[in-house]
PDB file of C-alpha atoms in Angstrom:
ATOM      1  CA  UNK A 114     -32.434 -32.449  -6.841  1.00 69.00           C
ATOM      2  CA  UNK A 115     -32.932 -29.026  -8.204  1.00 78.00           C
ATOM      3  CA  UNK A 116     -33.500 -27.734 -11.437  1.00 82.00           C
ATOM      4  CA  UNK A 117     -31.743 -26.323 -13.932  1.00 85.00           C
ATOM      5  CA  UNK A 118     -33.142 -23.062 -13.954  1.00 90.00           C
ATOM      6  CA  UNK A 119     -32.932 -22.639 -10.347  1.00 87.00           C
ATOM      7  CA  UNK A 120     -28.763 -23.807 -10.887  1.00 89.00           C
ATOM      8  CA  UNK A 121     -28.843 -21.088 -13.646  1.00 94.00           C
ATOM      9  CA  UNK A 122     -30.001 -18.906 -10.838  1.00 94.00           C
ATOM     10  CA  UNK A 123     -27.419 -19.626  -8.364  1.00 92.00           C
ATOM     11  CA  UNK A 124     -24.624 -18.801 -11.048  1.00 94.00           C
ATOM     12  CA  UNK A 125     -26.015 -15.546 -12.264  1.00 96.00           C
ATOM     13  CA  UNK A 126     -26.328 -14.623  -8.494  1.00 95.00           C
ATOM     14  CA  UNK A 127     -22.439 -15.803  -7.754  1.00 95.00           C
ATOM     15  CA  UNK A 128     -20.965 -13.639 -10.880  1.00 96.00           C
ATOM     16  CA  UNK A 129     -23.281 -10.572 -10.489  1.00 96.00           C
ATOM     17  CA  UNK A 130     -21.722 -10.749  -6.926  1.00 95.00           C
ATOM     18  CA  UNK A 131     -18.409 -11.038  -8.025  1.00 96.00           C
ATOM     19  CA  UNK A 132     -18.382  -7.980 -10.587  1.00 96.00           C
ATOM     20  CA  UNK A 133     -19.636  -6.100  -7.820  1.00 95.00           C
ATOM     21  CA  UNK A 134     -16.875  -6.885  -6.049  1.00 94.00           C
ATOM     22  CA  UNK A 135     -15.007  -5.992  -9.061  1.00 95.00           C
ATOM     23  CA  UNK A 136     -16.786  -2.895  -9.226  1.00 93.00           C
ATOM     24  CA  UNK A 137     -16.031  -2.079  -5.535  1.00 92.00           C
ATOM     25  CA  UNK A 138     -12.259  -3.292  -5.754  1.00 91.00           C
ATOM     26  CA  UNK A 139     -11.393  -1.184  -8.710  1.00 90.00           C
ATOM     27  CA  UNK A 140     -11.936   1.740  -6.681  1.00 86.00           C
ATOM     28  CA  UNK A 141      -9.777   0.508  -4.172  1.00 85.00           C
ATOM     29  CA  UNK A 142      -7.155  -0.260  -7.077  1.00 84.00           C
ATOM     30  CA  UNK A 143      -7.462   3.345  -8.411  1.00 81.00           C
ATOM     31  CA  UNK A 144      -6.185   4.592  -5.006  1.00 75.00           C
ATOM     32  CA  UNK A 145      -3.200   2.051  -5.209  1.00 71.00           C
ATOM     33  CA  UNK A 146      -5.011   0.540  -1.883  1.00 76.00           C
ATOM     34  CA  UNK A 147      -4.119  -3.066  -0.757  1.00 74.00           C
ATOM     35  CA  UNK A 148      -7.170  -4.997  -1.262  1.00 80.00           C
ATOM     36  CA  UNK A 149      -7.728  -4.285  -4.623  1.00 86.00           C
ATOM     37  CA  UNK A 150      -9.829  -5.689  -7.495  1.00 92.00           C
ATOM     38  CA  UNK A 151      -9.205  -9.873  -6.998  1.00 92.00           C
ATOM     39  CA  UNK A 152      -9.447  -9.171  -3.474  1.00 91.00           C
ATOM     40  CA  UNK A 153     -12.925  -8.105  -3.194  1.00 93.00           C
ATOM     41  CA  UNK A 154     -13.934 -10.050  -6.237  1.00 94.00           C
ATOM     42  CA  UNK A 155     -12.902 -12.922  -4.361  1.00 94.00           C
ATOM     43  CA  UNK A 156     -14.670 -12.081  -1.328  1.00 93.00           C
ATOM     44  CA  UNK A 157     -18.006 -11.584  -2.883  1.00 94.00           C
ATOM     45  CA  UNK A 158     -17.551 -14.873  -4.923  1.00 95.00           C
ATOM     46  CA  UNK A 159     -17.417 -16.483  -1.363  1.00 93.00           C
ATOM     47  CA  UNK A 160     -19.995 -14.422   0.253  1.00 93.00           C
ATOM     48  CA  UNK A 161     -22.343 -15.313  -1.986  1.00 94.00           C
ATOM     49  CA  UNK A 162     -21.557 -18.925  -2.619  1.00 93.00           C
ATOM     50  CA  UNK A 163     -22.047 -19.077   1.541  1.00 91.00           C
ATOM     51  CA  UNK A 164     -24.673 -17.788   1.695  1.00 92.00           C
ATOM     52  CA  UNK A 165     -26.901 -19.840  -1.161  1.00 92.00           C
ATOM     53  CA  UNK A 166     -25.176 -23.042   0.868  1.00 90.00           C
ATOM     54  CA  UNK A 167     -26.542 -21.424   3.971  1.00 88.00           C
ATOM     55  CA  UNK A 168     -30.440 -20.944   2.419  1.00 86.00           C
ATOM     56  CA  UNK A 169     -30.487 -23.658   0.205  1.00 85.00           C
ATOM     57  CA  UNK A 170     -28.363 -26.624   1.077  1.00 80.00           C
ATOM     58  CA  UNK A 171     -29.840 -28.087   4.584  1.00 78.00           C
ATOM     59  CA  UNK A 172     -33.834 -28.304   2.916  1.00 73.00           C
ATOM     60  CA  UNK A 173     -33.349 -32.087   3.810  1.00 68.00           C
ATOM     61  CA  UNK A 174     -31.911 -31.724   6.823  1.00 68.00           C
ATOM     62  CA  UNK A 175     -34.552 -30.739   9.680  1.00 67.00           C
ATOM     63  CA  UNK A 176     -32.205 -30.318  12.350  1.00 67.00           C
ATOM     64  CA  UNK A 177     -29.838 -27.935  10.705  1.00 67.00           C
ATOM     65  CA  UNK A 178     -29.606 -24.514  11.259  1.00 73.00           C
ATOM     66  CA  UNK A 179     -27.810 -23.421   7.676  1.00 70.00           C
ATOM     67  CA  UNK A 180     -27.879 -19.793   8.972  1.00 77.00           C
ATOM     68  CA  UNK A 181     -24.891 -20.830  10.932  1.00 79.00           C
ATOM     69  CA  UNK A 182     -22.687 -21.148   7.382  1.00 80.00           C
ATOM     70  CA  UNK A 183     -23.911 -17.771   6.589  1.00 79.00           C
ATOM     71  CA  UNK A 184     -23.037 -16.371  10.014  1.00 81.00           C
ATOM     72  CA  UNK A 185     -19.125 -17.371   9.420  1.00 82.00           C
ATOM     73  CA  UNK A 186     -18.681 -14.989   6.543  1.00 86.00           C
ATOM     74  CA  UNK A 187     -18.836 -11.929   9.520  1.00 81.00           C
ATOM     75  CA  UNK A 188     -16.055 -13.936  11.202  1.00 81.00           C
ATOM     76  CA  UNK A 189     -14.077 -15.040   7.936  1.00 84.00           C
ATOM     77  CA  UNK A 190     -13.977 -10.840   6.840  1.00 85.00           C
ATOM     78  CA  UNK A 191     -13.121  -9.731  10.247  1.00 82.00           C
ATOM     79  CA  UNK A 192      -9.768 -12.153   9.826  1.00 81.00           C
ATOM     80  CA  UNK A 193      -8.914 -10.651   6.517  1.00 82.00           C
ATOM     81  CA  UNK A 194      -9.715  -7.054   7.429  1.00 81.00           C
ATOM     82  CA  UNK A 195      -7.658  -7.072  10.530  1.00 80.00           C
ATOM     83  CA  UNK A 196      -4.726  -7.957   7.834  1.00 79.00           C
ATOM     84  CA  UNK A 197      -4.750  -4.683   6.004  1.00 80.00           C
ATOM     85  CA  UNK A 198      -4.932  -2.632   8.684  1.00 80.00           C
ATOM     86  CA  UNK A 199      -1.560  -1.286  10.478  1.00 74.00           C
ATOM     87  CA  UNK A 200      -0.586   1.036  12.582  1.00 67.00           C
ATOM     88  CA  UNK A 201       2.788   2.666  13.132  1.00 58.00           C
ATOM     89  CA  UNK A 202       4.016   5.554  14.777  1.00 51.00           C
ATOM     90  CA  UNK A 203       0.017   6.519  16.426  1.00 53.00           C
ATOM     91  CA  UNK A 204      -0.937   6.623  12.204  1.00 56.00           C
ATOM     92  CA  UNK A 205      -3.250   3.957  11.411  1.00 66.00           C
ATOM     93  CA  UNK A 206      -3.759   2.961   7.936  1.00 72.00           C
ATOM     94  CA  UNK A 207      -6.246   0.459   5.787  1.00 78.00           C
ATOM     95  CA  UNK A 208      -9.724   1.313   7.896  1.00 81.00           C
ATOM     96  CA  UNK A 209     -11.276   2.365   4.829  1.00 82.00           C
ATOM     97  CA  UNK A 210     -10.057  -0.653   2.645  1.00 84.00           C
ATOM     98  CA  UNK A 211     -10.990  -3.221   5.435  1.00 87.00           C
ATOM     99  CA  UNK A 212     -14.741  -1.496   5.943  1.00 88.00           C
ATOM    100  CA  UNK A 213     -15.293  -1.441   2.363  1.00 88.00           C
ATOM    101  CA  UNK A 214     -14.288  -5.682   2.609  1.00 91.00           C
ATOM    102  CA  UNK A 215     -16.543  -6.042   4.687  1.00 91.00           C
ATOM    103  CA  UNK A 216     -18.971  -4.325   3.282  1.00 93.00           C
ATOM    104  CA  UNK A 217     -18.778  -6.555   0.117  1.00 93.00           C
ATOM    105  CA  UNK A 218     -19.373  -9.354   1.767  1.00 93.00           C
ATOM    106  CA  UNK A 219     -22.540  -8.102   2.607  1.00 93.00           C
ATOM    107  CA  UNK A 220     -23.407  -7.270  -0.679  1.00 95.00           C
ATOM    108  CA  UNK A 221     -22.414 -10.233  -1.741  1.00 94.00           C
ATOM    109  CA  UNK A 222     -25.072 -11.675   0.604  1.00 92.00           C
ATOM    110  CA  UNK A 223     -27.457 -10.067  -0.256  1.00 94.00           C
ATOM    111  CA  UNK A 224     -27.069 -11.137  -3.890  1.00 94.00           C
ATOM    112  CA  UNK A 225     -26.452 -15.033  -3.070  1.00 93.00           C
ATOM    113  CA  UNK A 226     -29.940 -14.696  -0.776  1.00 91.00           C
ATOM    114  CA  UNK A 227     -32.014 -13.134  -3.780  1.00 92.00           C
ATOM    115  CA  UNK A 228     -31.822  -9.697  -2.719  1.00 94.00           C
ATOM    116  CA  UNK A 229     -30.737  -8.614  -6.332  1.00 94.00           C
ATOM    117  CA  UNK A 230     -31.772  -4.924  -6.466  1.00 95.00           C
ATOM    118  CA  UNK A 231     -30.554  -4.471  -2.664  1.00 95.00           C
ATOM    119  CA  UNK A 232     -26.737  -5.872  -3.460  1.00 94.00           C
ATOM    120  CA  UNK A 233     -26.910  -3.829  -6.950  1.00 95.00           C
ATOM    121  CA  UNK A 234     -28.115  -0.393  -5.182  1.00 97.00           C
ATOM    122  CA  UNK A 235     -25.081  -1.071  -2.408  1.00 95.00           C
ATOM    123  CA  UNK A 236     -22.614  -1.210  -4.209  1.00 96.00           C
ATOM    124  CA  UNK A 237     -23.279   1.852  -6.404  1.00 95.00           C
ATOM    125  CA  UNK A 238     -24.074   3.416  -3.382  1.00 95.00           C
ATOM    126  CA  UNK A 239     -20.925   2.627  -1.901  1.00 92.00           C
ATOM    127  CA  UNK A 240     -18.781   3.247  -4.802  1.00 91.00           C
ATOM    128  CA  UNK A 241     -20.397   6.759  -4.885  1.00 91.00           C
ATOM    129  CA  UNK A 242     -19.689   7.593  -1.565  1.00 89.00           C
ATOM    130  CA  UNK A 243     -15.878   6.425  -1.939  1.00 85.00           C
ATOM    131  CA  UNK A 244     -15.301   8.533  -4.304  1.00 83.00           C
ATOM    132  CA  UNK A 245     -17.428  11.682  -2.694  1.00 82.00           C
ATOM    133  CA  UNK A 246     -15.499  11.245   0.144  1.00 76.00           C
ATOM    134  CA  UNK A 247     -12.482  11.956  -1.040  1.00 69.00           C
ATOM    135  CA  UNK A 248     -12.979  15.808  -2.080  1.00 66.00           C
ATOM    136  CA  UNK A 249     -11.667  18.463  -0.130  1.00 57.00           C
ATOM    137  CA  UNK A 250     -15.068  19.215   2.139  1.00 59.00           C
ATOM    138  CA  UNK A 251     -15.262  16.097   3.342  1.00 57.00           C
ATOM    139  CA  UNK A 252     -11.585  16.195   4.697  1.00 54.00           C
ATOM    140  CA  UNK A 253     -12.042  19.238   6.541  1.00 51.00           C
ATOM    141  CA  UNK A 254     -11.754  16.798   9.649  1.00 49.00           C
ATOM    142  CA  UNK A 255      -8.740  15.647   9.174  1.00 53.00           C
ATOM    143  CA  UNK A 256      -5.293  17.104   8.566  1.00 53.00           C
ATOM    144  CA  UNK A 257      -3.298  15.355   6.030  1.00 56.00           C
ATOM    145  CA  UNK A 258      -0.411  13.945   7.274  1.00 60.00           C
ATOM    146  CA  UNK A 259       2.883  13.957   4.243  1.00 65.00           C
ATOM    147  CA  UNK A 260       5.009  11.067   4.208  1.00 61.00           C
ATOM    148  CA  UNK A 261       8.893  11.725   2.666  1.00 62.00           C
ATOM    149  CA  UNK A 262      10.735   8.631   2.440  1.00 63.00           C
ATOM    150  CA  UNK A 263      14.456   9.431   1.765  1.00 63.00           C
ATOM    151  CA  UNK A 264      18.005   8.122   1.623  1.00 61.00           C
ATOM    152  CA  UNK A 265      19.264  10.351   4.402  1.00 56.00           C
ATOM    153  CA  UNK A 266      16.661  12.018   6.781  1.00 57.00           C
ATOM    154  CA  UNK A 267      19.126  15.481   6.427  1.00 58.00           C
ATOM    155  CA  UNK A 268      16.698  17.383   4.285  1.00 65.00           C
ATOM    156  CA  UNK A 269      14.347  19.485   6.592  1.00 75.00           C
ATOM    157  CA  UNK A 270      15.158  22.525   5.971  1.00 78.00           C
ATOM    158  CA  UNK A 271      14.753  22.401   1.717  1.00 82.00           C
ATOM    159  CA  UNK A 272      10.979  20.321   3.039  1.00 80.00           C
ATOM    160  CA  UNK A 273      10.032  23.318   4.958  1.00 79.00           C
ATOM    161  CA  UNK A 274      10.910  25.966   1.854  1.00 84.00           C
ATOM    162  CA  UNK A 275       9.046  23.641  -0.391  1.00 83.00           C
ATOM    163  CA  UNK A 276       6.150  23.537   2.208  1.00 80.00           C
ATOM    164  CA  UNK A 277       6.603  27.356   2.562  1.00 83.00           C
ATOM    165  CA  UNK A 278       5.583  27.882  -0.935  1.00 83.00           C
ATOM    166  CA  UNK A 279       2.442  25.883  -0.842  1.00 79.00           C
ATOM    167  CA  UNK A 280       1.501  27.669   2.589  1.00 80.00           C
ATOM    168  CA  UNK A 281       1.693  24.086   4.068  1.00 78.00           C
ATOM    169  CA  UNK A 282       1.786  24.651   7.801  1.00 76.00           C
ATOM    170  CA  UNK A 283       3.647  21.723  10.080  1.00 75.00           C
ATOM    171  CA  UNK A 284       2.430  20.979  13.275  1.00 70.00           C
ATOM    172  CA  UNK A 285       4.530  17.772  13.969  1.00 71.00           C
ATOM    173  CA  UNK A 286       7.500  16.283  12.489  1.00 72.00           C
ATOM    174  CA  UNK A 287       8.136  12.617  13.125  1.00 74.00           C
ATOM    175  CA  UNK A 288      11.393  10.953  11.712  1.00 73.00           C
ATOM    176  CA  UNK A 289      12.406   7.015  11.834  1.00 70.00           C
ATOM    177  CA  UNK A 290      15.515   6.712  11.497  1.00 68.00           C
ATOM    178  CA  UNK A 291      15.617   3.122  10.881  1.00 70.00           C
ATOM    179  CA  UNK A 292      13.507   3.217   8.087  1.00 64.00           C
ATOM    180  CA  UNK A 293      14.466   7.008   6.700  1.00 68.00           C
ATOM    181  CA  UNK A 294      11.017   7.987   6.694  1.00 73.00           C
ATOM    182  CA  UNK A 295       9.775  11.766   7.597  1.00 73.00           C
ATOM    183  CA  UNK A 296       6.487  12.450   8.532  1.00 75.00           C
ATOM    184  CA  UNK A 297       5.060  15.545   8.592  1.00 72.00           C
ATOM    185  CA  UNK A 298       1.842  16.084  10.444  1.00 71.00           C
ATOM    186  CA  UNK A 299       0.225  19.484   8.965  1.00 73.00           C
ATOM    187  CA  UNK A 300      -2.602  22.389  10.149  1.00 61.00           C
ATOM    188  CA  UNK A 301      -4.247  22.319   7.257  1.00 58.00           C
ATOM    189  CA  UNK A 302      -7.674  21.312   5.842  1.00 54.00           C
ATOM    190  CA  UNK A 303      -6.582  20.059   3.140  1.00 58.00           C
ATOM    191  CA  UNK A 304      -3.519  20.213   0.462  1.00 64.00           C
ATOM    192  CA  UNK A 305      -4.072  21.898  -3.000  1.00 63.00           C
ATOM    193  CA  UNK A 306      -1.715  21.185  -6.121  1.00 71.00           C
ATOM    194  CA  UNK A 307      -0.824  17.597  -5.044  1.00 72.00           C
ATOM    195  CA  UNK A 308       0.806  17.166  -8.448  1.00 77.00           C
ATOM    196  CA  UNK A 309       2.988  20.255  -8.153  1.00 81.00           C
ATOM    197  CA  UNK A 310       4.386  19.600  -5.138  1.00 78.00           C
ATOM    198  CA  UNK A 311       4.975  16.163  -5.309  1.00 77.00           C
ATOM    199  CA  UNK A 312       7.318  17.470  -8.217  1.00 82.00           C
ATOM    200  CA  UNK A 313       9.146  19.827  -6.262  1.00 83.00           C
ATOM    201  CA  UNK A 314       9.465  16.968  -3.464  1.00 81.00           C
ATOM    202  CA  UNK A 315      10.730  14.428  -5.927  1.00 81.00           C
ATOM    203  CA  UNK A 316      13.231  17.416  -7.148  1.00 83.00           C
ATOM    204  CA  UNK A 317      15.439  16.870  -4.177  1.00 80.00           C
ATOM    205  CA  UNK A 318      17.953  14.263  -4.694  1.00 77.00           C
ATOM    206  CA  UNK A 319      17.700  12.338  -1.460  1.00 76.00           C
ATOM    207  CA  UNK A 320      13.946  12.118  -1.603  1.00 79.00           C
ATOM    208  CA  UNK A 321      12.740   8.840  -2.522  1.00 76.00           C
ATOM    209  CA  UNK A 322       8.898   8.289  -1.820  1.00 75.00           C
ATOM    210  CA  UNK A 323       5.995  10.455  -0.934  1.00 74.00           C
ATOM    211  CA  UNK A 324       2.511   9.545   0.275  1.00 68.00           C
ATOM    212  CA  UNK A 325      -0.459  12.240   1.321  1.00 66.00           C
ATOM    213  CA  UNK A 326      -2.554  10.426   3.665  1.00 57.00           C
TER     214      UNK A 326
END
């Protein structure tokens, strides 16, 4: 039905789509986010294979509308998004990883319809701006939050002295008993010496787990 160069085409569109998803997901990975590297390889490997089904496969067919196939990948990523995203205690977490999921898939689009150079400048260009996004003027917006999971939720007082030191000022302090987690909603722009005082944090005996979000 088709040839074997145009075959040869299809596959060098489905794996270029894939790496960048691979390319996109080891970002994610190097943030110990959810939907890492197979994730989003996966997703583009579907993407694209959709959408060369949705452009190529109904030629014969007059009264198809193969843009329909192509259409269900928007619906497919919003089911899969929706599952790394949670919210607890007013803190919602995984918008990021979900948008850049979605995101993919459109890349991956792009690459199964023949937009090469389009799917190949996204995802640089989105792989750039995950990682410019994370410095310190870009988070002016927000105010980290510190989460302190420990044993017993008795250790406030040697938080605060730590936090003291590192003129971390708290604005909030939520605590969940259930699930001895602290935390600790701060003023400030951003947090300098992560590595520092994570050690100091880790130092006290109770203290089991810390995230910065």
């Amino acid at each position: 039905m088709y040839s074997e160069q145009v075959y040869l085409n299809w596959i060098f569109r489905i794996v270029l789509a894939t790496l960048c998803g691979c390319a996109i997901g080891y970002e994610r990975t190097s943030r110990n986010k959810s939907a890492g590297i197979r994730t989003h390889a996966i997703i583009a490997l579907g993407s694209s294979m959709f959408m060369i089904i949705s452009k190529y496969a109904f030629f014969d067919v007059s009264t198809a509308d193969g843009a329909r196939v192509a259409a269900q990948i928007v619906s497919g990523i919003g089911f899969l998004g929706a599952g790394v995203i949670f919210v607890k205690d007013d803190l919602i977490q995984g918008l990021t990883t979900a948008a850049g999921m979605w995101t993919t898939s459109g890349i991956a689009a792009c690459i199964g319809a023949g937009l090469i150079f389009i799917g190949v400048f996204a995802t640089l260009f989105l792989v750039v701006l995950q990682k410019i996004f994370h410095y310190p003027f870009f988070n002016q917006i927000d105010h980290p939050n510190v989460l302190i999971q420990t044993n017993i939720v008795s250790d406030k007082d040697e938080i605060y002295k730590i936090f003291e030191k590192y003129g971390i000022e708290v604005n909030e302090i939520k605590i969940d008993k259930n699930l001895d987690l602290m935390t600790f909603d701060t003023n400030n722009r951003w947090i300098d010496h992560k590595n520092e005082l994570f050690q100091d944090l880790m130092s006290i005996d109770t203290v089991t787990k810390i995230s910065i979000l």
